[in-house]
Amino acid sequence: MVMAPAATSTATKSTATEAATKTDVVSSDSELLILVDGNDEPIGELSKAAAHDGDGVLHRAFSAFIFTADGAVLLQQRAPGKRLWPDYWSNSCCSHPRAGETLEEAVVRRVEQELGLTIEPHYAYRFRRRGRARTRRAFRPRELGAIPPRQC
């Protein structure tokens, strides 16, 4: 896997009224994800819950890493109630584009919702993940995603 260099533009803090609060629902198991083939070509849509259950179904995802000017990476600790990897430390932000949404739009939306930052994402590399997740329920995520590093 080859990783492109991190982008050098800065992220800006959003106003409190624009950013999501801890009580806002910004993601749900019923939202439709984009199913893809091994070449990242769309082949359908499925709810997030169904895409992750059982053996999983390959779908688009992203994992964003946001860096400070001095090279430190912003990490997050996943919430205890998450189906996938609860309480684990993870990337800056990860999620899925919704049906009808580009990967770039999804990255901007979720970073804004979760971190209150406005960014211009840049693609670094693509990944494919399949395996059993650490979770309270048995399911296997199957994701084809991208990693957009950013500097803030």
Short mmCIF file of N, CA and C in Angstrom, two decimals:
data_model
loop_
_atom_site.label_atom_id
_atom_site.label_comp_id
_atom_site.label_asym_id
_atom_site.label_seq_id
_atom_site.Cartn_x
_atom_site.Cartn_y
_atom_site.Cartn_z
N MET A 1 0.83 -1.17 0.00
CA MET A 1 0.00 0.00 0.00
C MET A 1 0.88 1.24 0.00
N VAL A 2 0.61 2.19 -0.84
CA VAL A 2 1.37 3.43 -0.91
C VAL A 2 0.52 4.53 -0.32
N MET A 3 1.12 5.34 0.54
CA MET A 3 0.38 6.42 1.17
C MET A 3 0.88 7.75 0.62
N ALA A 4 -0.03 8.60 0.20
CA ALA A 4 0.32 9.92 -0.29
C ALA A 4 0.65 10.82 0.90
N PRO A 5 1.45 11.86 0.69
CA PRO A 5 1.76 12.77 1.80
C PRO A 5 0.51 13.48 2.30
N ALA A 6 0.53 13.84 3.56
CA ALA A 6 -0.60 14.55 4.16
C ALA A 6 -0.73 15.93 3.52
N ALA A 7 -1.96 16.39 3.40
CA ALA A 7 -2.21 17.70 2.85
C ALA A 7 -1.78 18.77 3.83
N THR A 8 -1.56 19.99 3.34
CA THR A 8 -1.02 21.03 4.20
C THR A 8 -1.98 22.16 4.49
N SER A 9 -3.19 22.14 3.96
CA SER A 9 -4.12 23.22 4.28
C SER A 9 -4.65 23.04 5.69
N THR A 10 -5.22 24.10 6.23
CA THR A 10 -5.65 24.07 7.62
C THR A 10 -7.14 23.83 7.73
N ALA A 11 -7.54 23.22 8.84
CA ALA A 11 -8.96 23.03 9.14
C ALA A 11 -9.40 24.20 9.99
N THR A 12 -10.66 24.55 9.91
CA THR A 12 -11.17 25.65 10.72
C THR A 12 -12.26 25.13 11.63
N LYS A 13 -12.37 25.75 12.80
CA LYS A 13 -13.39 25.37 13.78
C LYS A 13 -14.73 25.94 13.35
N SER A 14 -15.77 25.13 13.37
CA SER A 14 -17.11 25.57 13.03
C SER A 14 -17.74 26.28 14.21
N THR A 15 -18.79 27.02 13.94
CA THR A 15 -19.51 27.67 15.04
C THR A 15 -20.30 26.62 15.80
N ALA A 16 -20.55 26.89 17.05
CA ALA A 16 -21.25 25.93 17.91
C ALA A 16 -22.64 25.60 17.38
N THR A 17 -23.29 26.55 16.73
CA THR A 17 -24.64 26.29 16.23
C THR A 17 -24.63 25.35 15.04
N GLU A 18 -23.51 25.28 14.31
CA GLU A 18 -23.43 24.41 13.14
C GLU A 18 -22.99 23.00 13.49
N ALA A 19 -22.21 22.86 14.54
CA ALA A 19 -21.67 21.54 14.91
C ALA A 19 -22.73 20.73 15.65
N ALA A 20 -22.66 19.42 15.49
CA ALA A 20 -23.59 18.53 16.18
C ALA A 20 -23.29 18.52 17.67
N THR A 21 -24.31 18.27 18.47
CA THR A 21 -24.10 18.15 19.91
C THR A 21 -24.16 16.67 20.28
N LYS A 22 -23.84 16.37 21.52
CA LYS A 22 -23.83 14.98 21.98
C LYS A 22 -25.22 14.34 21.90
N THR A 23 -26.27 15.14 21.83
CA THR A 23 -27.61 14.57 21.77
C THR A 23 -28.14 14.45 20.35
N ASP A 24 -27.43 15.02 19.37
CA ASP A 24 -27.85 14.90 17.97
C ASP A 24 -27.57 13.49 17.46
N VAL A 25 -28.50 12.94 16.69
CA VAL A 25 -28.27 11.65 16.04
C VAL A 25 -27.72 11.95 14.65
N VAL A 26 -26.45 11.59 14.43
CA VAL A 26 -25.81 11.90 13.15
C VAL A 26 -25.57 10.65 12.32
N SER A 27 -25.86 9.50 12.88
CA SER A 27 -25.70 8.24 12.18
C SER A 27 -26.68 7.24 12.78
N SER A 28 -27.25 6.42 11.92
CA SER A 28 -28.18 5.42 12.43
C SER A 28 -28.00 4.11 11.67
N ASP A 29 -28.42 3.02 12.28
CA ASP A 29 -28.32 1.72 11.64
C ASP A 29 -29.21 1.59 10.41
N SER A 30 -30.19 2.49 10.26
CA SER A 30 -31.10 2.39 9.12
C SER A 30 -30.63 3.19 7.90
N GLU A 31 -29.61 4.02 8.05
CA GLU A 31 -29.17 4.79 6.88
C GLU A 31 -28.62 3.86 5.81
N LEU A 32 -28.84 4.24 4.55
CA LEU A 32 -28.43 3.41 3.43
C LEU A 32 -26.98 3.66 3.06
N LEU A 33 -26.20 2.58 3.00
CA LEU A 33 -24.80 2.64 2.59
C LEU A 33 -24.68 2.21 1.14
N ILE A 34 -23.55 2.53 0.54
CA ILE A 34 -23.29 2.21 -0.86
C ILE A 34 -22.54 0.88 -0.93
N LEU A 35 -23.19 -0.13 -1.49
CA LEU A 35 -22.53 -1.42 -1.70
C LEU A 35 -21.66 -1.32 -2.95
N VAL A 36 -20.48 -1.96 -2.91
CA VAL A 36 -19.55 -1.88 -4.04
C VAL A 36 -18.98 -3.25 -4.36
N ASP A 37 -18.45 -3.36 -5.58
CA ASP A 37 -17.71 -4.57 -5.93
C ASP A 37 -16.24 -4.34 -5.55
N GLY A 38 -15.38 -5.28 -5.85
CA GLY A 38 -13.97 -5.18 -5.50
C GLY A 38 -13.23 -4.04 -6.17
N ASN A 39 -13.83 -3.44 -7.20
CA ASN A 39 -13.23 -2.29 -7.89
C ASN A 39 -13.86 -0.97 -7.48
N ASP A 40 -14.64 -0.98 -6.39
CA ASP A 40 -15.30 0.20 -5.85
C ASP A 40 -16.39 0.73 -6.79
N GLU A 41 -16.96 -0.13 -7.60
CA GLU A 41 -18.09 0.27 -8.44
C GLU A 41 -19.38 0.00 -7.68
N PRO A 42 -20.28 0.99 -7.60
CA PRO A 42 -21.55 0.79 -6.87
C PRO A 42 -22.37 -0.34 -7.47
N ILE A 43 -22.92 -1.19 -6.58
CA ILE A 43 -23.77 -2.29 -7.04
C ILE A 43 -25.10 -2.34 -6.31
N GLY A 44 -25.33 -1.38 -5.41
CA GLY A 44 -26.59 -1.37 -4.68
C GLY A 44 -26.49 -0.56 -3.41
N GLU A 45 -27.53 -0.67 -2.61
CA GLU A 45 -27.61 0.03 -1.33
C GLU A 45 -28.16 -0.93 -0.28
N LEU A 46 -27.77 -0.72 0.96
CA LEU A 46 -28.23 -1.56 2.06
C LEU A 46 -28.10 -0.78 3.35
N SER A 47 -28.96 -1.06 4.32
CA SER A 47 -28.87 -0.36 5.60
C SER A 47 -27.53 -0.65 6.26
N LYS A 48 -27.07 0.28 7.07
CA LYS A 48 -25.79 0.11 7.77
C LYS A 48 -25.81 -1.14 8.63
N ALA A 49 -26.91 -1.38 9.32
CA ALA A 49 -27.01 -2.58 10.18
C ALA A 49 -26.87 -3.85 9.35
N ALA A 50 -27.61 -3.94 8.26
CA ALA A 50 -27.57 -5.14 7.43
C ALA A 50 -26.22 -5.33 6.76
N ALA A 51 -25.56 -4.23 6.38
CA ALA A 51 -24.25 -4.31 5.74
C ALA A 51 -23.19 -4.85 6.70
N HIS A 52 -23.39 -4.67 8.01
CA HIS A 52 -22.41 -5.11 9.01
C HIS A 52 -22.76 -6.46 9.65
N ASP A 53 -23.99 -6.90 9.52
CA ASP A 53 -24.40 -8.15 10.18
C ASP A 53 -23.86 -9.39 9.47
N GLY A 54 -23.81 -10.48 10.21
CA GLY A 54 -23.40 -11.77 9.64
C GLY A 54 -22.01 -11.70 9.06
N ASP A 55 -21.86 -12.15 7.81
CA ASP A 55 -20.57 -12.09 7.12
C ASP A 55 -20.29 -10.72 6.54
N GLY A 56 -21.23 -9.79 6.64
CA GLY A 56 -21.05 -8.45 6.11
C GLY A 56 -21.17 -8.41 4.60
N VAL A 57 -21.37 -7.21 4.09
CA VAL A 57 -21.46 -6.97 2.65
C VAL A 57 -20.50 -5.82 2.35
N LEU A 58 -19.70 -5.96 1.29
CA LEU A 58 -18.70 -4.95 0.96
C LEU A 58 -19.38 -3.61 0.66
N HIS A 59 -18.93 -2.55 1.34
CA HIS A 59 -19.51 -1.23 1.19
C HIS A 59 -18.43 -0.17 1.37
N ARG A 60 -18.71 1.04 0.91
CA ARG A 60 -17.76 2.15 1.02
C ARG A 60 -17.68 2.63 2.46
N ALA A 61 -16.47 3.05 2.81
CA ALA A 61 -16.21 3.61 4.13
C ALA A 61 -15.01 4.54 4.02
N PHE A 62 -14.77 5.31 5.07
CA PHE A 62 -13.55 6.11 5.11
C PHE A 62 -13.00 6.14 6.52
N SER A 63 -11.73 6.42 6.60
CA SER A 63 -11.02 6.58 7.86
C SER A 63 -10.18 7.84 7.73
N ALA A 64 -10.54 8.90 8.47
CA ALA A 64 -9.85 10.19 8.35
C ALA A 64 -8.85 10.36 9.49
N PHE A 65 -7.68 10.86 9.13
CA PHE A 65 -6.65 11.20 10.11
C PHE A 65 -6.37 12.69 9.98
N ILE A 66 -6.49 13.40 11.09
CA ILE A 66 -6.27 14.84 11.09
C ILE A 66 -5.01 15.10 11.91
N PHE A 67 -4.08 15.87 11.31
CA PHE A 67 -2.79 16.15 11.93
C PHE A 67 -2.67 17.63 12.30
N THR A 68 -1.97 17.91 13.40
CA THR A 68 -1.65 19.28 13.76
C THR A 68 -0.46 19.74 12.92
N ALA A 69 -0.17 21.03 12.96
CA ALA A 69 0.95 21.57 12.19
C ALA A 69 2.28 20.93 12.59
N ASP A 70 2.40 20.49 13.85
CA ASP A 70 3.67 19.87 14.28
C ASP A 70 3.65 18.35 14.12
N GLY A 71 2.65 17.81 13.45
CA GLY A 71 2.64 16.39 13.10
C GLY A 71 1.91 15.46 14.05
N ALA A 72 1.32 15.98 15.13
CA ALA A 72 0.56 15.13 16.04
C ALA A 72 -0.76 14.76 15.38
N VAL A 73 -1.21 13.53 15.62
CA VAL A 73 -2.47 13.08 15.04
C VAL A 73 -3.59 13.17 16.07
N LEU A 74 -4.75 13.60 15.66
CA LEU A 74 -5.92 13.68 16.51
C LEU A 74 -6.57 12.30 16.53
N LEU A 75 -6.68 11.69 17.71
CA LEU A 75 -7.32 10.39 17.87
C LEU A 75 -8.62 10.56 18.63
N GLN A 76 -9.49 9.57 18.55
CA GLN A 76 -10.75 9.58 19.28
C GLN A 76 -10.89 8.25 20.03
N GLN A 77 -11.56 8.30 21.15
CA GLN A 77 -11.91 7.05 21.83
C GLN A 77 -13.37 6.76 21.50
N ARG A 78 -13.60 5.57 20.95
CA ARG A 78 -14.95 5.21 20.54
C ARG A 78 -15.86 5.06 21.76
N ALA A 79 -17.10 5.41 21.59
CA ALA A 79 -18.08 5.37 22.68
C ALA A 79 -18.32 3.93 23.14
N PRO A 80 -18.64 3.74 24.43
CA PRO A 80 -18.88 2.40 24.95
C PRO A 80 -20.07 1.69 24.30
N GLY A 81 -21.02 2.44 23.77
CA GLY A 81 -22.21 1.83 23.18
C GLY A 81 -22.07 1.46 21.71
N LYS A 82 -20.93 1.72 21.10
CA LYS A 82 -20.74 1.39 19.68
C LYS A 82 -20.79 -0.11 19.45
N ARG A 83 -21.42 -0.53 18.33
CA ARG A 83 -21.45 -1.96 17.98
C ARG A 83 -20.06 -2.48 17.65
N LEU A 84 -19.26 -1.65 17.03
CA LEU A 84 -17.94 -2.05 16.55
C LEU A 84 -16.85 -1.38 17.38
N TRP A 85 -15.98 -2.16 17.95
CA TRP A 85 -14.82 -1.67 18.71
C TRP A 85 -15.19 -0.66 19.79
N PRO A 86 -16.12 -0.95 20.68
CA PRO A 86 -16.47 0.00 21.74
C PRO A 86 -15.28 0.25 22.67
N ASP A 87 -15.11 1.49 23.08
CA ASP A 87 -14.07 1.95 24.01
C ASP A 87 -12.65 1.96 23.43
N TYR A 88 -12.47 1.57 22.19
CA TYR A 88 -11.13 1.54 21.60
C TYR A 88 -10.72 2.92 21.08
N TRP A 89 -9.41 3.19 21.13
CA TRP A 89 -8.86 4.39 20.52
C TRP A 89 -8.77 4.15 19.02
N SER A 90 -9.08 5.20 18.24
CA SER A 90 -9.18 5.03 16.80
C SER A 90 -8.69 6.28 16.08
N ASN A 91 -8.89 6.28 14.77
CA ASN A 91 -8.54 7.42 13.92
C ASN A 91 -9.27 8.69 14.35
N SER A 92 -9.06 9.77 13.62
CA SER A 92 -9.74 11.03 13.95
C SER A 92 -11.24 10.94 13.72
N CYS A 93 -11.64 10.29 12.64
CA CYS A 93 -13.06 10.16 12.29
C CYS A 93 -13.21 9.06 11.26
N CYS A 94 -14.23 8.22 11.40
CA CYS A 94 -14.51 7.21 10.38
C CYS A 94 -16.02 7.08 10.23
N SER A 95 -16.42 6.72 9.03
CA SER A 95 -17.85 6.57 8.77
C SER A 95 -18.03 6.01 7.37
N HIS A 96 -19.20 6.26 6.81
CA HIS A 96 -19.56 5.76 5.49
C HIS A 96 -20.24 6.87 4.71
N PRO A 97 -19.99 6.95 3.40
CA PRO A 97 -20.84 7.82 2.60
C PRO A 97 -22.24 7.20 2.51
N ARG A 98 -23.23 8.03 2.55
CA ARG A 98 -24.61 7.56 2.40
C ARG A 98 -24.94 7.44 0.92
N ALA A 99 -25.98 6.71 0.63
CA ALA A 99 -26.44 6.58 -0.76
C ALA A 99 -26.64 7.98 -1.34
N GLY A 100 -26.09 8.24 -2.53
CA GLY A 100 -26.22 9.53 -3.18
C GLY A 100 -25.18 10.55 -2.75
N GLU A 101 -24.23 10.17 -1.91
CA GLU A 101 -23.23 11.09 -1.38
C GLU A 101 -21.84 10.63 -1.82
N THR A 102 -20.98 11.57 -2.20
CA THR A 102 -19.62 11.19 -2.57
C THR A 102 -18.80 10.94 -1.30
N LEU A 103 -17.70 10.28 -1.47
CA LEU A 103 -16.80 10.04 -0.34
C LEU A 103 -16.35 11.36 0.27
N GLU A 104 -15.99 12.32 -0.57
CA GLU A 104 -15.53 13.62 -0.08
C GLU A 104 -16.62 14.33 0.72
N GLU A 105 -17.84 14.29 0.22
CA GLU A 105 -18.96 14.92 0.95
C GLU A 105 -19.16 14.26 2.31
N ALA A 106 -19.03 12.94 2.35
CA ALA A 106 -19.20 12.21 3.61
C ALA A 106 -18.12 12.58 4.62
N VAL A 107 -16.88 12.68 4.16
CA VAL A 107 -15.78 13.05 5.06
C VAL A 107 -16.02 14.44 5.65
N VAL A 108 -16.36 15.39 4.80
CA VAL A 108 -16.63 16.76 5.27
C VAL A 108 -17.78 16.76 6.27
N ARG A 109 -18.87 16.05 5.94
CA ARG A 109 -20.06 16.01 6.81
C ARG A 109 -19.73 15.43 8.18
N ARG A 110 -19.07 14.26 8.20
CA ARG A 110 -18.83 13.58 9.47
C ARG A 110 -17.77 14.28 10.32
N VAL A 111 -16.73 14.84 9.72
CA VAL A 111 -15.73 15.58 10.50
C VAL A 111 -16.39 16.81 11.12
N GLU A 112 -17.25 17.46 10.36
CA GLU A 112 -18.00 18.61 10.89
C GLU A 112 -18.90 18.18 12.05
N GLN A 113 -19.64 17.09 11.87
CA GLN A 113 -20.57 16.63 12.90
C GLN A 113 -19.84 16.14 14.15
N GLU A 114 -18.79 15.36 13.98
CA GLU A 114 -18.12 14.74 15.12
C GLU A 114 -17.10 15.64 15.80
N LEU A 115 -16.40 16.47 15.00
CA LEU A 115 -15.29 17.24 15.56
C LEU A 115 -15.49 18.75 15.50
N GLY A 116 -16.52 19.18 14.77
CA GLY A 116 -16.76 20.61 14.65
C GLY A 116 -15.72 21.31 13.79
N LEU A 117 -15.04 20.57 12.91
CA LEU A 117 -14.02 21.15 12.03
C LEU A 117 -14.51 21.17 10.60
N THR A 118 -14.12 22.21 9.87
CA THR A 118 -14.39 22.29 8.44
C THR A 118 -13.09 21.96 7.73
N ILE A 119 -13.11 20.95 6.88
CA ILE A 119 -11.89 20.52 6.20
C ILE A 119 -12.13 20.39 4.71
N GLU A 120 -11.04 20.32 3.97
CA GLU A 120 -11.05 19.96 2.55
C GLU A 120 -10.28 18.66 2.45
N PRO A 121 -10.98 17.52 2.32
CA PRO A 121 -10.28 16.23 2.35
C PRO A 121 -9.45 15.97 1.11
N HIS A 122 -8.37 15.24 1.30
CA HIS A 122 -7.51 14.79 0.21
C HIS A 122 -7.28 13.30 0.38
N TYR A 123 -7.44 12.57 -0.69
CA TYR A 123 -7.28 11.12 -0.70
C TYR A 123 -5.82 10.74 -0.47
N ALA A 124 -5.57 9.77 0.41
CA ALA A 124 -4.21 9.27 0.63
C ALA A 124 -4.05 7.88 0.02
N TYR A 125 -4.91 6.94 0.41
CA TYR A 125 -4.88 5.61 -0.19
C TYR A 125 -6.17 4.87 0.12
N ARG A 126 -6.40 3.79 -0.61
CA ARG A 126 -7.59 2.97 -0.46
C ARG A 126 -7.26 1.74 0.38
N PHE A 127 -8.22 1.28 1.17
CA PHE A 127 -8.02 0.07 1.95
C PHE A 127 -9.21 -0.86 1.77
N ARG A 128 -8.97 -2.11 2.05
CA ARG A 128 -10.06 -3.10 2.06
C ARG A 128 -9.92 -3.88 3.34
N ARG A 129 -10.99 -3.95 4.11
CA ARG A 129 -10.95 -4.59 5.42
C ARG A 129 -12.04 -5.63 5.49
N ARG A 130 -11.66 -6.77 6.00
CA ARG A 130 -12.64 -7.82 6.26
C ARG A 130 -12.17 -8.59 7.48
N GLY A 131 -13.04 -8.82 8.40
CA GLY A 131 -12.65 -9.59 9.56
C GLY A 131 -13.64 -9.47 10.68
N ARG A 132 -13.43 -10.24 11.71
CA ARG A 132 -14.31 -10.21 12.86
C ARG A 132 -13.91 -9.03 13.73
N ALA A 133 -14.90 -8.22 14.07
CA ALA A 133 -14.66 -7.05 14.89
C ALA A 133 -14.81 -7.39 16.37
N ARG A 134 -14.16 -6.62 17.20
CA ARG A 134 -14.37 -6.75 18.64
C ARG A 134 -15.68 -6.05 18.97
N THR A 135 -16.64 -6.84 19.38
CA THR A 135 -17.99 -6.33 19.57
C THR A 135 -18.75 -7.25 20.51
N ARG A 136 -19.87 -6.78 20.94
CA ARG A 136 -20.73 -7.61 21.79
C ARG A 136 -21.57 -8.57 20.95
N ARG A 137 -21.68 -8.32 19.65
CA ARG A 137 -22.46 -9.16 18.74
C ARG A 137 -21.54 -9.65 17.63
N ALA A 138 -21.86 -10.79 17.09
CA ALA A 138 -21.04 -11.33 16.00
C ALA A 138 -21.44 -10.70 14.68
N PHE A 139 -20.50 -10.02 14.06
CA PHE A 139 -20.69 -9.56 12.70
C PHE A 139 -19.32 -9.24 12.12
N ARG A 140 -19.27 -9.18 10.82
CA ARG A 140 -17.99 -8.95 10.13
C ARG A 140 -18.12 -7.73 9.23
N PRO A 141 -17.39 -6.67 9.55
CA PRO A 141 -17.41 -5.53 8.63
C PRO A 141 -16.63 -5.88 7.37
N ARG A 142 -17.16 -5.50 6.23
CA ARG A 142 -16.46 -5.65 4.95
C ARG A 142 -16.51 -4.28 4.30
N GLU A 143 -15.39 -3.57 4.35
CA GLU A 143 -15.39 -2.20 3.89
C GLU A 143 -14.29 -1.96 2.86
N LEU A 144 -14.61 -1.15 1.88
CA LEU A 144 -13.66 -0.64 0.92
C LEU A 144 -13.67 0.85 1.13
N GLY A 145 -12.58 1.40 1.58
CA GLY A 145 -12.60 2.80 1.97
C GLY A 145 -11.36 3.54 1.55
N ALA A 146 -11.30 4.79 1.99
CA ALA A 146 -10.19 5.67 1.68
C ALA A 146 -9.74 6.37 2.94
N ILE A 147 -8.49 6.76 2.94
CA ILE A 147 -7.92 7.47 4.09
C ILE A 147 -7.52 8.87 3.64
N PRO A 148 -8.25 9.90 4.09
CA PRO A 148 -7.89 11.27 3.74
C PRO A 148 -7.15 11.95 4.91
N PRO A 149 -5.81 12.09 4.87
CA PRO A 149 -5.13 12.78 5.96
C PRO A 149 -5.31 14.29 5.82
N ARG A 150 -5.35 14.99 6.91
CA ARG A 150 -5.52 16.44 6.91
C ARG A 150 -4.64 17.06 7.97
N GLN A 151 -4.29 18.29 7.78
CA GLN A 151 -3.54 19.03 8.79
C GLN A 151 -4.43 20.14 9.32
N CYS A 152 -4.42 20.35 10.64
CA CYS A 152 -5.20 21.44 11.20
C CYS A 152 -4.34 22.31 12.09
#
